[in-house]
mmCIF file of C-alpha atoms in Angstrom:
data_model
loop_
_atom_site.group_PDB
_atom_site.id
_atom_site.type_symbol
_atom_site.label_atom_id
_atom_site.label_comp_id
_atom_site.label_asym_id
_atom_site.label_seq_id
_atom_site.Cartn_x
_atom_site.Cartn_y
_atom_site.Cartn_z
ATOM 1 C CA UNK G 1 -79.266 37.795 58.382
ATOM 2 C CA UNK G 2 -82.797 37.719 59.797
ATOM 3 C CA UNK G 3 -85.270 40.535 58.500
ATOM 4 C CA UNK G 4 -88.659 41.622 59.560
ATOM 5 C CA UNK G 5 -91.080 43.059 57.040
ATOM 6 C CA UNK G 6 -94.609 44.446 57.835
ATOM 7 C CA UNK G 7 -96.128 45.655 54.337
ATOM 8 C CA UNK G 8 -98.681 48.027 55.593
ATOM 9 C CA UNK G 9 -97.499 51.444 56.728
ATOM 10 C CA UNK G 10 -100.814 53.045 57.749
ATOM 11 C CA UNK G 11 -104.663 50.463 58.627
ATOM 12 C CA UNK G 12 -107.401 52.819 58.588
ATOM 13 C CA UNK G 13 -110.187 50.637 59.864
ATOM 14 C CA UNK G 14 -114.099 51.393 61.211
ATOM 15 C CA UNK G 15 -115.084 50.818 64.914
ATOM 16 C CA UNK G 16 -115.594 47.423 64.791
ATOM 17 C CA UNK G 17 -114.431 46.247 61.794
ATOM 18 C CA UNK G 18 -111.815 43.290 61.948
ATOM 19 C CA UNK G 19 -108.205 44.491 61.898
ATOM 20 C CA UNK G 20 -105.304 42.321 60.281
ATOM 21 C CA UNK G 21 -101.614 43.342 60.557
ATOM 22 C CA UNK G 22 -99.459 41.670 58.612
ATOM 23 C CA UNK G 23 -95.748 40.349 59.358
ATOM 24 C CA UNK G 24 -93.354 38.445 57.633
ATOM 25 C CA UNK G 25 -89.928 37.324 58.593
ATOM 26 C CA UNK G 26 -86.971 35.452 57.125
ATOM 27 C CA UNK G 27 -84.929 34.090 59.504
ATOM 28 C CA UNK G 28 -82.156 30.379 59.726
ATOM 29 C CA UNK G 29 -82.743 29.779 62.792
ATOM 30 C CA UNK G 30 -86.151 28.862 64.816
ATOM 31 C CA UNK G 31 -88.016 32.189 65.379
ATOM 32 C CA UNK G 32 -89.218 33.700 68.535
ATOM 33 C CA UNK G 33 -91.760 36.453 67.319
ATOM 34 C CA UNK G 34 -93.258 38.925 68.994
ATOM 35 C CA UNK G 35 -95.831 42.122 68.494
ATOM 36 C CA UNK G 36 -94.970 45.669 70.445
ATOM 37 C CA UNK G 37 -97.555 48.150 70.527
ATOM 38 C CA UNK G 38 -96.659 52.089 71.122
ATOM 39 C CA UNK G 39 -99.809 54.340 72.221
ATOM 40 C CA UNK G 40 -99.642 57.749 71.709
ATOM 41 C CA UNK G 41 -97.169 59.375 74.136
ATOM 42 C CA UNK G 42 -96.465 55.807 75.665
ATOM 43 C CA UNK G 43 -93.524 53.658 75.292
ATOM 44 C CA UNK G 44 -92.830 51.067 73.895
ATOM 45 C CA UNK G 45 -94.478 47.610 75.302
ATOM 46 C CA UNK G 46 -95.043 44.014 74.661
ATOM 47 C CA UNK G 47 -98.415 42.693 73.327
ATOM 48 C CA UNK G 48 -97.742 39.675 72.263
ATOM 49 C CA UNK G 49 -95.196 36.473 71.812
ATOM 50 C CA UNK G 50 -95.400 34.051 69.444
ATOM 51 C CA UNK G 51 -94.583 31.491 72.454
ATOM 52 C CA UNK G 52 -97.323 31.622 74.400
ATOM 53 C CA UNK G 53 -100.407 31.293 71.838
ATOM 54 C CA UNK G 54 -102.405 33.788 74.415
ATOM 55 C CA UNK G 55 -105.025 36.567 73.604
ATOM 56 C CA UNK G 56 -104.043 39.850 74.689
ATOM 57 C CA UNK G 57 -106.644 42.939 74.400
ATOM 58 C CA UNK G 58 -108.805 40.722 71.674
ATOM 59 C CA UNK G 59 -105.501 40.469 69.829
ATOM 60 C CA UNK G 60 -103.809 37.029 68.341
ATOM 61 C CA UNK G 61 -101.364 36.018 66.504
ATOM 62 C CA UNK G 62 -100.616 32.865 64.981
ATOM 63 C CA UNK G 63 -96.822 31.747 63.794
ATOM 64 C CA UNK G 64 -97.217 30.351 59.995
ATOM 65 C CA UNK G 65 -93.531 28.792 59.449
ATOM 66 C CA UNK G 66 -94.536 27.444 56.333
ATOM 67 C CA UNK G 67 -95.492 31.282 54.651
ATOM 68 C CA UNK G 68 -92.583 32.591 57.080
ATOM 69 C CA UNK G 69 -96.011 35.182 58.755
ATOM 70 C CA UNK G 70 -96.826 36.473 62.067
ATOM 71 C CA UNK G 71 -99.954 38.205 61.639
ATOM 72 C CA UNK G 72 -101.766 40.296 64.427
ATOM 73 C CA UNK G 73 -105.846 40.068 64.105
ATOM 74 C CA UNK G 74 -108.558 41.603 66.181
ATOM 75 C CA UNK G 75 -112.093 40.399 64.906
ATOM 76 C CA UNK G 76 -113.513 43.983 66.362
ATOM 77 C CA UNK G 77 -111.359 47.078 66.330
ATOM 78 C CA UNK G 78 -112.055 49.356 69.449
ATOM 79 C CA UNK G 79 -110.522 53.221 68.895
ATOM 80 C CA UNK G 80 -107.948 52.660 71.743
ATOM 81 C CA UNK G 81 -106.501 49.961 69.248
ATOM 82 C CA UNK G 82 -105.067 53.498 67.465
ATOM 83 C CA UNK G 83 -101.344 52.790 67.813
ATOM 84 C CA UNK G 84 -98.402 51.843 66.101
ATOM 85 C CA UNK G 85 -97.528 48.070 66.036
ATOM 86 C CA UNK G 86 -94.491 46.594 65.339
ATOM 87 C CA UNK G 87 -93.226 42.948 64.876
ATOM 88 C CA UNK G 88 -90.257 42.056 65.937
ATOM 89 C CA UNK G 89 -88.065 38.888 65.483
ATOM 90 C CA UNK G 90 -85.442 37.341 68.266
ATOM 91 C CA UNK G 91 -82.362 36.510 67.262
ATOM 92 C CA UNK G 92 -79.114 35.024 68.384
ATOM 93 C CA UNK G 93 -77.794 37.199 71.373
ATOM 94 C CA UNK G 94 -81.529 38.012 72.371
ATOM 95 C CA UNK G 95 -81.448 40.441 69.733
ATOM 96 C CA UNK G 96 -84.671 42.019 68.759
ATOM 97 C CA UNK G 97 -84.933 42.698 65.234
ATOM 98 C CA UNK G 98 -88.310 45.120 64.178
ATOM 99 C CA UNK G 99 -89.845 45.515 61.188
ATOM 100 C CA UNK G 100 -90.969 48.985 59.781
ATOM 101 C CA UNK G 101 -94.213 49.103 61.812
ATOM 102 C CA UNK G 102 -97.724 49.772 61.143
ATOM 103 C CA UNK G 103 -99.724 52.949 62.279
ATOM 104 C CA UNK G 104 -103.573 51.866 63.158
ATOM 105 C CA UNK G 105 -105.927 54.429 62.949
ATOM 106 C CA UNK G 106 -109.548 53.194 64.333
ATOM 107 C CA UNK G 107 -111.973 55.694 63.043
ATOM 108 C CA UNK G 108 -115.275 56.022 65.311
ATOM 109 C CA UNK H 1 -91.835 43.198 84.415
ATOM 110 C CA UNK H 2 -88.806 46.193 85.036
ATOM 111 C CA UNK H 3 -89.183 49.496 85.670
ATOM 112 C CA UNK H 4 -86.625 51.374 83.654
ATOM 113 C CA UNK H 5 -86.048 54.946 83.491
ATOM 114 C CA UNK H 6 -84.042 56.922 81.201
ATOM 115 C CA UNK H 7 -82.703 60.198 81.700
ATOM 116 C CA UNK H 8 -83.173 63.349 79.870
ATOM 117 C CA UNK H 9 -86.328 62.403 78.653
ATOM 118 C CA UNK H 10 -85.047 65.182 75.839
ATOM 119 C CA UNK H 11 -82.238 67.425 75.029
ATOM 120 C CA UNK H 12 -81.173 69.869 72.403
ATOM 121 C CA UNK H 13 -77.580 69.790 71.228
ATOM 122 C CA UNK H 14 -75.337 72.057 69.202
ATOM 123 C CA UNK H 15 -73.401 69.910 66.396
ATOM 124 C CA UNK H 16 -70.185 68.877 67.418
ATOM 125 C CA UNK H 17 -71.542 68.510 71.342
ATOM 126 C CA UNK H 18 -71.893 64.817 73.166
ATOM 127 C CA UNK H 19 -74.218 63.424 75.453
ATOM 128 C CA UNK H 20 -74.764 60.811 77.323
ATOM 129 C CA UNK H 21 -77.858 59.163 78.508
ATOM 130 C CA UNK H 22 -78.227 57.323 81.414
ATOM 131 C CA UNK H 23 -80.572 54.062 81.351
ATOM 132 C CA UNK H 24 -81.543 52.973 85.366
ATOM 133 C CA UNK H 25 -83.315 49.392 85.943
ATOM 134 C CA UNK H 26 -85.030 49.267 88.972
ATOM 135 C CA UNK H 27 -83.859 45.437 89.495
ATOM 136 C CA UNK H 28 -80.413 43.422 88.234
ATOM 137 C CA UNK H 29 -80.273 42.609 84.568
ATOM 138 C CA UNK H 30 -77.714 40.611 82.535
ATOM 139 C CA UNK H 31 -78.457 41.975 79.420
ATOM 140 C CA UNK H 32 -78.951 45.780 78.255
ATOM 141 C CA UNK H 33 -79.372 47.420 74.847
ATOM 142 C CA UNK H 34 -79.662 50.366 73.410
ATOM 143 C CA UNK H 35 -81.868 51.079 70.152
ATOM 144 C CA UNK H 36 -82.195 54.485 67.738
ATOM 145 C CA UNK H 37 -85.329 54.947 66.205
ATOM 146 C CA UNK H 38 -84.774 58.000 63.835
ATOM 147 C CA UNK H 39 -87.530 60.503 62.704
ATOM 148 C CA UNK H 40 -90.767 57.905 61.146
ATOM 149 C CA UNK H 41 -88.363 54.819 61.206
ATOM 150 C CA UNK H 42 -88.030 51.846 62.893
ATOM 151 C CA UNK H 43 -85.945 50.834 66.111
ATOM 152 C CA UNK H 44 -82.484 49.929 65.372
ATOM 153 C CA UNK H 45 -80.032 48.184 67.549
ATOM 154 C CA UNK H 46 -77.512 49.833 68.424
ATOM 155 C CA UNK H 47 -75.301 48.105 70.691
ATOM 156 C CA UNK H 48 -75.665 45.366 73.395
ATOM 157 C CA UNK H 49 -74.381 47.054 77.001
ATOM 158 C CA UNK H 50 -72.301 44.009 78.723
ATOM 159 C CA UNK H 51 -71.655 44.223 82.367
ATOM 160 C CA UNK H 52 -67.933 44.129 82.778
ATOM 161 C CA UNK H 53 -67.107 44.058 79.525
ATOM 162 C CA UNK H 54 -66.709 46.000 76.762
ATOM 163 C CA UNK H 55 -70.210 46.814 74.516
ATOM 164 C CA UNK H 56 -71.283 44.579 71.021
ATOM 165 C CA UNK H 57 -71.839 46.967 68.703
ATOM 166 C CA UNK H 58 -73.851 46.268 65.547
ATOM 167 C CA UNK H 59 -73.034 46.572 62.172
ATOM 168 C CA UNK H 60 -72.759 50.513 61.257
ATOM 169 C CA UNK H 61 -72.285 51.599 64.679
ATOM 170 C CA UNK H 62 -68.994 52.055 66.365
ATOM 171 C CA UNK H 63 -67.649 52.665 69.509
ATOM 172 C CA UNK H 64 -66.143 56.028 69.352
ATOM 173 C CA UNK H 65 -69.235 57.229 68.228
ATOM 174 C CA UNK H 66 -71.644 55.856 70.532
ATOM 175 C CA UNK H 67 -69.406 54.746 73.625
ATOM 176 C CA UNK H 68 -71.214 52.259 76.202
ATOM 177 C CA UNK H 69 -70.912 51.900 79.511
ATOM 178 C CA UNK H 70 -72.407 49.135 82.132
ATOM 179 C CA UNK H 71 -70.526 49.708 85.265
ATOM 180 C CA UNK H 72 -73.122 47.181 87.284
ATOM 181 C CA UNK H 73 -76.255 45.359 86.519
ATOM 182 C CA UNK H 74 -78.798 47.779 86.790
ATOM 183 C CA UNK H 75 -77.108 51.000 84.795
ATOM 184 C CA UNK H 76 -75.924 51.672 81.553
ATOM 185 C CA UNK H 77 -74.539 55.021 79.590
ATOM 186 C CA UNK H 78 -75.149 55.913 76.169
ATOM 187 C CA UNK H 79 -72.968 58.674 74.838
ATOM 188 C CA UNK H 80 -73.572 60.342 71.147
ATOM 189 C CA UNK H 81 -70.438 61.624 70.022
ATOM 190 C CA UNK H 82 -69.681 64.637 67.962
ATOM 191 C CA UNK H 83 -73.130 65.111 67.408
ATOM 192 C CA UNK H 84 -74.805 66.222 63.834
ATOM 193 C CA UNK H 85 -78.268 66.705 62.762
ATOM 194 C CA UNK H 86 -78.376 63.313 61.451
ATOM 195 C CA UNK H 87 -78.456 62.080 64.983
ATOM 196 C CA UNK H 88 -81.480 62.863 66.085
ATOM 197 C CA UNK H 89 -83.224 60.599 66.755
ATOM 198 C CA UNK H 90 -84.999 58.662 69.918
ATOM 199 C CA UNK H 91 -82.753 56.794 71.907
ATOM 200 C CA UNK H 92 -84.267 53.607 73.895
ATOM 201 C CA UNK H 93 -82.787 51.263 76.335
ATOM 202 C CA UNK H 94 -84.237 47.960 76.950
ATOM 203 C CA UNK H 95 -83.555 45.080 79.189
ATOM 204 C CA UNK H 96 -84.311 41.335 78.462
ATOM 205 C CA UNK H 97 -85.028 40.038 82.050
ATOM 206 C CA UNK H 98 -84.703 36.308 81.340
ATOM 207 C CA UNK H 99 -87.556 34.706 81.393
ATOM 208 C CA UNK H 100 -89.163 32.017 79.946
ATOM 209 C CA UNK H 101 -90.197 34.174 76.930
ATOM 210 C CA UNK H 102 -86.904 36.163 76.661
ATOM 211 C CA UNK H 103 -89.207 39.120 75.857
ATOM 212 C CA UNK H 104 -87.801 42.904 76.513
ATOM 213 C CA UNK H 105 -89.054 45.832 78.176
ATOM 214 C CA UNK H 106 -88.335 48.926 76.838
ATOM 215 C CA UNK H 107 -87.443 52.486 78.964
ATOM 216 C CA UNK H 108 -88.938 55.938 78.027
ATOM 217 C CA UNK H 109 -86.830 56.479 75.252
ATOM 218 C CA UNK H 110 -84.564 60.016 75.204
ATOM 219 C CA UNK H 111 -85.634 62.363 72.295
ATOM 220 C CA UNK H 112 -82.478 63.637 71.064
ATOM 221 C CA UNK H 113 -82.631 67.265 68.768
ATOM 222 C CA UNK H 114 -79.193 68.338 67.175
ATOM 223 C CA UNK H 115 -78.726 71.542 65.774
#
């Protein structure tokens, strides 16, 4: 069964200090990964996939099969970066499953 | 992207009540779930919502409990059975619109409260 971990229940980071979210998956197959962000009194949206190798709101993430990662990095944290994160890992079925998620809190 | 709207936005149940939450996609979808996130967890998967066939329910989750229905591509039902405190929780729908990416968008969510 696949399974999502992020280690790292609360990032308290400095305005413009580099952020560094960390995700690791186990999974059979070939993953599809993906990062969700959740803004206060939002829902739910995508940030990032794995797929597309893009840059999204000074955001990346880069697919490490060999360490089984998926970490989300921002060289410069802004405070609307203050959100929770989750990773999330597709499965057979188109399946989405998320790991625990990870509150940022950019202090000014 | 989908627009997707889910209805309540929030109730608050006596134990022992139902409800049922409606999830609305503003275009045709093949594929709908439906996800729990309880109080400072994670999103779980619930169920997938198949159109014209009966719901896949995930391991711990059953159908009498949490019956499913997708009468046509752009609608699905969420009912929570029998309710208890234990069930609240948020409820979320989400639709995988087939792209490329196979990404999904996720509705509102319906904060549930049980009593």
């Amino acid at each position: 069964a696949q399974r999502v971990t992020q280690p790292e229940k609360l990032l308290s980071v400095f305005k413009g200090a580099p952020v560094e979210l960390k995700c690791n998956y186990s999974y059979s197959g070939s993953p599809e990964l993906f990062w969700y962000v959740q803004y206060s009194r939002q829902r739910l949206q995508l940030l990032l996939r794995h797929i597309s190798r893009e840059s999204i709101k000074g955001f990346t993430a880069d697919l490490n099969k060999g360490e089984t990662s998926f970490h989300l990095k921002k060289p410069f944290a802004q405070e609307e970066d203050s959100a929770m994160y989750y990773c999330a890992l597709r499965a057979a079925g188109n399946k989405l499953t998320f790991g625990g998620g990870t509150r940022v809190l950019v202090k000014p | 992207s989908a627009v997707i709207s889910q209805k309540p936005s929030r109730d608050i149940c006596q134990r022992g009540t139902s409800l049922t939450i409606q999830c609305q996609v503003d275009s045709q979808v093949t594929m709908m779930f439906w996800y729990r996130q309880q109080p400072g967890q994670s999103l779980t998967l619930i169920a997938t919502a198949n159109q014209g066939s009966e719901a896949t329910y995930e391991s711990g989750f059953v159908i009498d409990k949490f019956p499913i229905s997708r009468p046509n591509l752009t609608f699905s039902t969420l009912t929570v059975s029998n309710m208890s405190p234990e069930d609240s929780s948020i409820y979320l729908c989400s639709v995988d619109l087939g792209t490329q990416y196979n990404e999904q968008f996720f509705g509102p969510g319906t904060r549930l409260t049980v009593l």
